[in-house]
mmCIF file of C-alpha atoms in Angstrom:
data_model
loop_
_atom_site.group_PDB
_atom_site.id
_atom_site.type_symbol
_atom_site.label_atom_id
_atom_site.label_comp_id
_atom_site.label_asym_id
_atom_site.label_seq_id
_atom_site.Cartn_x
_atom_site.Cartn_y
_atom_site.Cartn_z
ATOM 1 C CA UNK F 292 111.518 149.462 94.619
ATOM 2 C CA UNK F 293 110.432 149.998 98.236
ATOM 3 C CA UNK F 294 108.314 146.938 98.987
ATOM 4 C CA UNK F 295 105.494 147.162 101.533
ATOM 5 C CA UNK F 296 104.287 143.916 103.116
ATOM 6 C CA UNK F 297 100.933 144.121 104.909
ATOM 7 C CA UNK F 298 99.825 141.618 107.560
ATOM 8 C CA UNK F 299 96.113 140.999 108.157
ATOM 9 C CA UNK F 300 93.876 138.618 110.077
ATOM 10 C CA UNK F 301 90.431 139.514 108.751
ATOM 11 C CA UNK F 302 88.651 141.851 106.371
ATOM 12 C CA UNK F 303 91.685 144.006 105.795
ATOM 13 C CA UNK F 304 89.887 147.327 105.446
ATOM 14 C CA UNK F 305 93.001 149.292 106.452
ATOM 15 C CA UNK F 306 95.055 147.238 104.001
ATOM 16 C CA UNK F 307 92.522 148.046 101.284
ATOM 17 C CA UNK F 308 92.696 151.752 102.168
ATOM 18 C CA UNK F 309 96.488 151.665 101.798
ATOM 19 C CA UNK F 310 96.315 149.771 98.482
ATOM 20 C CA UNK F 311 93.717 152.166 97.066
ATOM 21 C CA UNK F 312 95.737 155.210 98.160
ATOM 22 C CA UNK F 313 98.945 153.737 96.715
ATOM 23 C CA UNK F 314 97.199 153.293 93.371
ATOM 24 C CA UNK F 315 95.375 156.634 93.395
ATOM 25 C CA UNK F 316 98.542 158.564 94.295
ATOM 26 C CA UNK F 317 100.803 156.402 92.116
ATOM 27 C CA UNK F 318 103.253 155.527 94.878
ATOM 28 C CA UNK F 319 105.292 153.537 92.347
ATOM 29 C CA UNK F 320 106.148 156.752 90.529
ATOM 30 C CA UNK F 321 106.030 159.130 93.498
ATOM 31 C CA UNK F 322 108.005 157.062 96.047
ATOM 32 C CA UNK F 323 109.322 154.104 94.017
ATOM 33 C CA UNK F 324 107.125 152.002 96.333
ATOM 34 C CA UNK F 325 104.514 149.282 96.024
ATOM 35 C CA UNK F 326 102.403 146.967 98.171
ATOM 36 C CA UNK F 327 104.178 143.763 97.212
ATOM 37 C CA UNK F 328 102.438 141.210 99.444
ATOM 38 C CA UNK F 329 99.550 140.666 101.845
ATOM 39 C CA UNK F 330 100.052 137.881 104.379
ATOM 40 C CA UNK F 331 97.472 136.499 106.806
ATOM 41 C CA UNK F 332 97.515 134.071 109.711
ATOM 42 C CA UNK F 333 94.009 132.950 108.689
ATOM 43 C CA UNK F 334 93.202 131.251 105.373
ATOM 44 C CA UNK F 335 89.630 132.613 105.441
ATOM 45 C CA UNK F 336 90.669 136.257 105.912
ATOM 46 C CA UNK F 337 88.456 138.196 103.518
ATOM 47 C CA UNK F 338 91.172 140.735 102.803
ATOM 48 C CA UNK F 339 93.159 138.109 100.857
ATOM 49 C CA UNK F 340 90.550 138.178 98.073
ATOM 50 C CA UNK F 341 90.869 141.971 97.776
ATOM 51 C CA UNK F 342 94.648 141.684 97.513
ATOM 52 C CA UNK F 343 94.427 139.000 94.819
ATOM 53 C CA UNK F 344 91.930 141.106 92.840
ATOM 54 C CA UNK F 345 94.496 143.935 92.878
ATOM 55 C CA UNK F 346 97.321 141.742 91.616
ATOM 56 C CA UNK F 347 99.134 141.583 94.954
ATOM 57 C CA UNK F 348 100.921 138.408 96.061
ATOM 58 C CA UNK F 349 99.247 136.678 99.015
ATOM 59 C CA UNK F 350 100.278 134.017 101.502
ATOM 60 C CA UNK F 351 98.836 132.317 104.570
ATOM 61 C CA UNK F 352 100.908 131.249 107.562
ATOM 62 C CA UNK F 353 98.388 129.596 109.904
ATOM 63 C CA UNK F 354 99.440 130.109 113.518
ATOM 64 C CA UNK F 355 97.417 127.034 114.537
ATOM 65 C CA UNK F 356 99.783 124.836 112.519
ATOM 66 C CA UNK F 357 102.489 125.578 115.104
ATOM 67 C CA UNK F 358 100.424 124.693 118.194
ATOM 68 C CA UNK F 359 102.313 121.445 118.822
ATOM 69 C CA UNK F 360 105.763 123.051 118.620
ATOM 70 C CA UNK F 361 107.776 123.457 121.867
ATOM 71 C CA UNK F 362 107.658 127.256 121.367
ATOM 72 C CA UNK F 363 104.633 127.841 119.113
ATOM 73 C CA UNK F 364 104.813 131.662 119.014
ATOM 74 C CA UNK F 365 108.501 131.675 118.140
ATOM 75 C CA UNK F 366 108.009 128.956 115.498
ATOM 76 C CA UNK F 367 105.113 130.857 113.920
ATOM 77 C CA UNK F 368 107.047 134.135 113.901
ATOM 78 C CA UNK F 369 110.072 132.420 112.316
ATOM 79 C CA UNK F 370 107.895 131.044 109.501
ATOM 80 C CA UNK F 371 106.209 134.428 109.087
ATOM 81 C CA UNK F 372 109.582 136.214 108.864
ATOM 82 C CA UNK F 373 110.739 133.748 106.214
ATOM 83 C CA UNK F 374 107.654 134.544 104.106
ATOM 84 C CA UNK F 375 107.916 138.312 104.628
ATOM 85 C CA UNK F 376 111.619 138.369 103.811
ATOM 86 C CA UNK F 377 110.973 136.842 100.376
ATOM 87 C CA UNK F 378 109.690 140.317 99.472
ATOM 88 C CA UNK F 379 112.691 142.283 100.840
ATOM 89 C CA UNK F 380 110.361 144.621 102.769
ATOM 90 C CA UNK F 381 111.071 148.302 103.191
ATOM 91 C CA UNK F 382 108.058 148.479 105.538
ATOM 92 C CA UNK F 383 106.017 145.809 107.312
ATOM 93 C CA UNK F 384 102.539 147.154 108.049
ATOM 94 C CA UNK F 385 100.228 145.526 110.595
ATOM 95 C CA UNK F 386 96.612 146.072 109.551
ATOM 96 C CA UNK F 387 94.324 144.229 111.916
ATOM 97 C CA UNK F 388 96.896 141.476 112.442
ATOM 98 C CA UNK F 389 95.650 139.854 115.624
ATOM 99 C CA UNK F 390 98.861 138.300 116.905
ATOM 100 C CA UNK F 391 101.204 139.501 119.629
ATOM 101 C CA UNK F 392 104.630 139.348 118.032
ATOM 102 C CA UNK F 393 107.732 138.007 119.752
ATOM 103 C CA UNK F 394 110.630 140.322 120.658
ATOM 104 C CA UNK F 395 112.784 138.524 118.082
ATOM 105 C CA UNK F 396 110.315 139.331 115.306
ATOM 106 C CA UNK F 397 110.077 142.972 116.380
ATOM 107 C CA UNK F 398 113.856 143.286 116.529
ATOM 108 C CA UNK F 399 114.233 141.737 113.052
ATOM 109 C CA UNK F 400 112.116 144.542 111.547
ATOM 110 C CA UNK F 401 113.224 147.346 113.854
ATOM 111 C CA UNK F 402 112.522 150.718 112.265
ATOM 112 C CA UNK F 403 110.405 149.117 109.530
ATOM 113 C CA UNK F 404 107.425 147.767 111.508
ATOM 114 C CA UNK F 405 104.290 149.858 112.082
ATOM 115 C CA UNK F 406 100.800 149.274 113.455
ATOM 116 C CA UNK F 407 97.493 151.053 113.854
ATOM 117 C CA UNK F 408 95.635 150.857 117.153
ATOM 118 C CA UNK F 409 92.012 151.954 117.737
ATOM 119 C CA UNK F 410 92.635 154.298 120.655
ATOM 120 C CA UNK F 411 94.513 157.470 121.448
ATOM 121 C CA UNK F 412 97.637 155.813 122.785
ATOM 122 C CA UNK F 413 98.988 155.662 125.411
ATOM 123 C CA UNK F 414 95.355 155.290 126.554
ATOM 124 C CA UNK F 415 93.791 151.831 126.253
ATOM 125 C CA UNK F 416 96.470 149.577 124.805
ATOM 126 C CA UNK F 417 95.373 146.012 124.056
ATOM 127 C CA UNK F 418 91.838 144.845 123.312
ATOM 128 C CA UNK F 419 88.279 146.196 123.824
ATOM 129 C CA UNK F 420 89.417 149.798 123.402
ATOM 130 C CA UNK F 421 86.017 151.243 122.497
ATOM 131 C CA UNK F 422 84.177 149.616 125.416
ATOM 132 C CA UNK F 423 86.902 150.827 127.767
ATOM 133 C CA UNK F 424 86.783 154.389 126.418
ATOM 134 C CA UNK F 425 83.005 154.547 126.883
ATOM 135 C CA UNK F 426 83.163 152.988 130.379
ATOM 136 C CA UNK F 427 85.851 155.502 131.393
ATOM 137 C CA UNK F 428 83.606 158.399 130.342
ATOM 138 C CA UNK F 429 86.003 159.656 127.658
ATOM 139 C CA UNK F 430 84.773 162.618 125.623
ATOM 140 C CA UNK F 431 87.116 161.726 122.764
ATOM 141 C CA UNK F 432 88.487 158.550 121.245
ATOM 142 C CA UNK F 433 90.466 157.859 118.124
ATOM 143 C CA UNK F 434 93.231 155.906 116.449
ATOM 144 C CA UNK F 435 97.019 155.887 116.577
ATOM 145 C CA UNK F 436 99.626 154.850 114.015
ATOM 146 C CA UNK F 437 102.824 153.891 115.822
ATOM 147 C CA UNK F 438 106.120 152.140 115.403
ATOM 148 C CA UNK F 439 106.083 148.639 116.867
ATOM 149 C CA UNK F 440 108.344 147.889 119.821
ATOM 150 C CA UNK F 441 108.589 144.839 122.061
ATOM 151 C CA UNK F 442 106.110 146.452 124.488
ATOM 152 C CA UNK F 443 102.541 146.062 123.219
ATOM 153 C CA UNK F 444 101.054 149.273 121.759
ATOM 154 C CA UNK F 445 103.791 151.495 123.199
ATOM 155 C CA UNK F 446 106.010 152.446 120.246
ATOM 156 C CA UNK F 447 106.673 156.022 119.113
ATOM 157 C CA UNK F 448 103.520 157.701 117.746
ATOM 158 C CA UNK F 449 103.522 158.605 114.037
ATOM 159 C CA UNK F 450 99.940 159.887 113.606
ATOM 160 C CA UNK F 451 96.668 160.199 115.488
ATOM 161 C CA UNK F 452 93.067 161.007 114.656
ATOM 162 C CA UNK F 453 90.473 162.141 117.184
ATOM 163 C CA UNK F 454 86.719 161.519 117.121
ATOM 164 C CA UNK F 455 84.077 162.551 119.662
ATOM 165 C CA UNK F 456 82.450 159.990 121.933
ATOM 166 C CA UNK F 457 78.735 160.696 121.665
ATOM 167 C CA UNK F 458 76.302 160.273 124.595
ATOM 168 C CA UNK F 459 74.451 157.356 122.980
ATOM 169 C CA UNK F 460 77.534 155.595 121.571
ATOM 170 C CA UNK F 461 77.960 151.846 121.752
ATOM 171 C CA UNK F 462 81.284 150.121 121.184
ATOM 172 C CA UNK F 463 80.125 149.350 117.620
ATOM 173 C CA UNK F 464 79.079 152.886 116.697
ATOM 174 C CA UNK F 465 82.276 154.317 118.151
ATOM 175 C CA UNK F 466 84.365 151.683 116.367
ATOM 176 C CA UNK F 467 82.754 152.572 113.033
ATOM 177 C CA UNK F 468 83.475 156.282 113.548
ATOM 178 C CA UNK F 469 87.093 155.560 114.477
ATOM 179 C CA UNK F 470 87.553 153.210 111.516
ATOM 180 C CA UNK F 471 86.689 155.930 108.992
ATOM 181 C CA UNK F 472 89.583 157.951 110.434
ATOM 182 C CA UNK F 473 91.914 154.934 110.437
ATOM 183 C CA UNK F 474 91.372 154.643 106.682
ATOM 184 C CA UNK F 475 92.571 158.247 106.298
ATOM 185 C CA UNK F 476 95.548 158.412 108.648
ATOM 186 C CA UNK F 477 97.125 155.007 107.974
ATOM 187 C CA UNK F 478 97.818 155.500 104.249
ATOM 188 C CA UNK F 479 99.010 159.040 104.990
ATOM 189 C CA UNK F 480 101.419 157.826 107.686
ATOM 190 C CA UNK F 481 102.797 155.124 105.369
ATOM 191 C CA UNK F 482 103.296 157.683 102.603
ATOM 192 C CA UNK F 483 105.147 159.987 105.006
ATOM 193 C CA UNK F 484 107.463 157.144 105.995
ATOM 194 C CA UNK F 485 108.176 156.435 102.343
ATOM 195 C CA UNK F 486 109.351 160.013 101.882
ATOM 196 C CA UNK F 487 111.670 159.905 104.902
ATOM 197 C CA UNK F 488 113.089 156.361 104.847
#
């Protein structure tokens, strides 16, 4: 079985979109694949409840618990890898996981680690993408599914969706329009990877 481990930090709407698609399209039969675990760095992440309701294993590795370590990011990533590796992941999917991962973590999952970013990469890597797109006068915005590399938001692009930036858009209205497309392209990109890897 090709196990998919999804990492979240909050509501997990992209995770939920992937889980629903996996069930609706019967990925277990079609690809011999399943979402085997959802892991968060925040105990109060609302997406954990959705995962539990769908019979998916959950875990919390709180990054704040490593704050007093000599190298807190490395210590957190090591603990996270240990938890992920319990599930022998075929893919590790970042779905609103708000942590910058260390090069060692990225290397450990090379070729198996993917992310979705709310801009048309390579434009606007990092945070506040919607505000930056509006301030720059962009006519279009969107979302990008990409492989994760050590350089933030710069891995090879797997899928993109484009939405218009409307004259009266705020960061919130643009974000909502982009998110509807994220929920379509992320499950599709994961499914495509399952057919080719």
